[in-house]
PDB file of C-alpha atoms in Angstrom:
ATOM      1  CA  UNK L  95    -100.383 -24.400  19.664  1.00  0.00           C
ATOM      2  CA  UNK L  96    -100.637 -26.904  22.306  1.00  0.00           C
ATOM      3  CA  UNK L  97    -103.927 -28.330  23.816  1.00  0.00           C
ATOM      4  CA  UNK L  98    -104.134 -26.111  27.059  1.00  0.00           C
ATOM      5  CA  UNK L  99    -103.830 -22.942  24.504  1.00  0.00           C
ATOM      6  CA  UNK L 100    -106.648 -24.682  22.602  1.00  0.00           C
ATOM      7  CA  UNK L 101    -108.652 -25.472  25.692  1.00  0.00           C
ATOM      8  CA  UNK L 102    -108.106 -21.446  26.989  1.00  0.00           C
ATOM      9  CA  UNK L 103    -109.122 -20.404  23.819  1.00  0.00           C
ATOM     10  CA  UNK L 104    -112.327 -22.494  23.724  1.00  0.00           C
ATOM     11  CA  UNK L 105    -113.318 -21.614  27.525  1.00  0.00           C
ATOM     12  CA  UNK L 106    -112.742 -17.662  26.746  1.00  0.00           C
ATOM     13  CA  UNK L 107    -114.976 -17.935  23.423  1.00  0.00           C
ATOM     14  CA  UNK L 108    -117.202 -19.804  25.893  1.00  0.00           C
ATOM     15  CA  UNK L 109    -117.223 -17.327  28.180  1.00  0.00           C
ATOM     16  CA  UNK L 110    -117.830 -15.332  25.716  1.00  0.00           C
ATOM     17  CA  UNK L 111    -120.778 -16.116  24.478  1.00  0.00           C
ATOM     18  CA  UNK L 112    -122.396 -16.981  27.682  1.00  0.00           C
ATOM     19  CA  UNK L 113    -121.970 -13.710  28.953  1.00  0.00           C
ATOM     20  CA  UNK L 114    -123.119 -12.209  25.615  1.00  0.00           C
ATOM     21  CA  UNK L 115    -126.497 -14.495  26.170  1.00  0.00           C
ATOM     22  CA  UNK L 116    -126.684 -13.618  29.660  1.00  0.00           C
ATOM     23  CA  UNK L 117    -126.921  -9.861  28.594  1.00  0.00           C
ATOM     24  CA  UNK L 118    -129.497 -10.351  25.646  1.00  0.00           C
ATOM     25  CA  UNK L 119    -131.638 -12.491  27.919  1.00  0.00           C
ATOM     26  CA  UNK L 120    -131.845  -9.782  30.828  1.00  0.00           C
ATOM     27  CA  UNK L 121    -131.999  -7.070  28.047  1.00  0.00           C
ATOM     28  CA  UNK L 122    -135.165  -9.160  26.649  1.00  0.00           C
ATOM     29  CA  UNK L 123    -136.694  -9.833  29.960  1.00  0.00           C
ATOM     30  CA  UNK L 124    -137.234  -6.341  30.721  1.00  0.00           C
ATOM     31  CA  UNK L 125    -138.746  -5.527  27.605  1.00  0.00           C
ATOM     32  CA  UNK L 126    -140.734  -8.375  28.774  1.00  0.00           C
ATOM     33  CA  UNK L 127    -141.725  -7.325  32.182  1.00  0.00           C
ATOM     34  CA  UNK L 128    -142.405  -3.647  30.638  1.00  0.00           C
ATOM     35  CA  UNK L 129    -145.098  -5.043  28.279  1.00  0.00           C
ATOM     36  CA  UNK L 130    -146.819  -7.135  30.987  1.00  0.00           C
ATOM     37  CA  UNK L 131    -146.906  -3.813  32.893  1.00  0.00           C
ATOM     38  CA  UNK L 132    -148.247  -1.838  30.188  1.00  0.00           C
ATOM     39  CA  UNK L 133    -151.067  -4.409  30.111  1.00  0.00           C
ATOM     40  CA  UNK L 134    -151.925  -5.147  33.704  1.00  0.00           C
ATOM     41  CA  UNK L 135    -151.694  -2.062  35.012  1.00  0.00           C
ATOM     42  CA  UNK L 136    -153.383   0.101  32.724  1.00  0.00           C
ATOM     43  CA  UNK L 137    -157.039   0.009  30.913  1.00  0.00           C
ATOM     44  CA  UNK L 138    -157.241   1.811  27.645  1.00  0.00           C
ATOM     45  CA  UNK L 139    -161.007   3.223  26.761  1.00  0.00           C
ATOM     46  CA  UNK L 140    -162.989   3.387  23.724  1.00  0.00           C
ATOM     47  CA  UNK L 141    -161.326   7.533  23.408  1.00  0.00           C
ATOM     48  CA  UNK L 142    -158.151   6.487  24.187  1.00  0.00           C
ATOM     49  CA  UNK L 143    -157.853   7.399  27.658  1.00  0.00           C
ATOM     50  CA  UNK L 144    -155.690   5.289  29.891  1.00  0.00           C
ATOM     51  CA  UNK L 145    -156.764   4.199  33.238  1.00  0.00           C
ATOM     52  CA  UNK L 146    -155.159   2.370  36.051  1.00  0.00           C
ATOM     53  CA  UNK L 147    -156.439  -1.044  36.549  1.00  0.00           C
ATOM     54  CA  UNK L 148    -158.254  -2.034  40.015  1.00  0.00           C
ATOM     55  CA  UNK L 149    -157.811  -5.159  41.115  1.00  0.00           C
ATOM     56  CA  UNK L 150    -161.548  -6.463  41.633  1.00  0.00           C
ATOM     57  CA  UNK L 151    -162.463  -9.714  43.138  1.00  0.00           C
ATOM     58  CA  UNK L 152    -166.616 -10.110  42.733  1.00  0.00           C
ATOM     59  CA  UNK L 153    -168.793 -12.628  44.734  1.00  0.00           C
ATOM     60  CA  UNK L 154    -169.217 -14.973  41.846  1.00  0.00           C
ATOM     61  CA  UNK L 155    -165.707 -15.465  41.241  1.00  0.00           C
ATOM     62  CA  UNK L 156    -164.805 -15.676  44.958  1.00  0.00           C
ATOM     63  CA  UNK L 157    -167.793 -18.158  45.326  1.00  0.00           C
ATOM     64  CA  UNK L 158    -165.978 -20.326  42.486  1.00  0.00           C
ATOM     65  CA  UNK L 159    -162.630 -19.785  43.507  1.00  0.00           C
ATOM     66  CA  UNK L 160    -163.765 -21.457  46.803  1.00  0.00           C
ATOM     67  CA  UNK L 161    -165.970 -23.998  44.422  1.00  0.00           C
ATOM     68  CA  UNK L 162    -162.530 -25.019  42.953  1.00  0.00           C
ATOM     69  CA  UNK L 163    -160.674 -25.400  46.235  1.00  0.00           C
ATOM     70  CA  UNK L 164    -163.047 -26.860  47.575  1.00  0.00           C
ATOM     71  CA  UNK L 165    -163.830 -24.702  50.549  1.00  0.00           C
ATOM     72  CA  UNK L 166    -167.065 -24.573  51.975  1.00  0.00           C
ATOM     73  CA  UNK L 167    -169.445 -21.113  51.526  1.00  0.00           C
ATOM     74  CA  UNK L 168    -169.459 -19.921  55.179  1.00  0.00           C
ATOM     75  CA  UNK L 169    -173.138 -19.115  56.703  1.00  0.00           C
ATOM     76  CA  UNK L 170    -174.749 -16.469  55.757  1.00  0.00           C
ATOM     77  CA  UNK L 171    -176.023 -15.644  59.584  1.00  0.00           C
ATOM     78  CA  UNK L 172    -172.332 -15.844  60.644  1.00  0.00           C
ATOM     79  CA  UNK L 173    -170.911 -13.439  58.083  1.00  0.00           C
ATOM     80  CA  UNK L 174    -173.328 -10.785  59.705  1.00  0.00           C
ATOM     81  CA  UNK L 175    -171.818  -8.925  62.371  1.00  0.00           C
ATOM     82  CA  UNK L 176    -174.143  -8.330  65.108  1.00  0.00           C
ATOM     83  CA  UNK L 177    -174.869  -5.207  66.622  1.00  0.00           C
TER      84      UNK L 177
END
């Protein structure tokens, strides 16, 4: 057997195995992504019962979000629409 041969052989098993990876990794990812659903989007109570999740932002964690950014809170008069 001559070295091309040897090199073909090696770039097939190569192939190979990459492809064989490549499948196992997107085969694992979606088991992945279905857990991560399975906890974000669902709430499971005290009986059992599932419940989708709402995404709820209150004004405590907005005020520290802003804290951390460092954006000013906004004026209380301003915020209030005027009639």
């Amino acid at each position: 057997m001559n070295r091309y041969q040897q090199q073909l052989i090696h770039i097939r098993q190569s192939e190979e195995a990459y492809l064989t990876r490549t499948e196992e990794l997107t085969a694992r990812n979606a088991a992945l992504q279905r857990r991560i659903d399975d906890v974000t989007q669902q709430y499971v109570d005290e009986k059992g019962k599932t419940h989708p999740v709402a995404c709820v932002f209150t004004r405590g964690f907005v005020q520290q979000y802003n804290a951390a950014l460092g954006v000013s809170a906004p004026d209380a008069a301003a915020a209030t629409p005027n009639k």
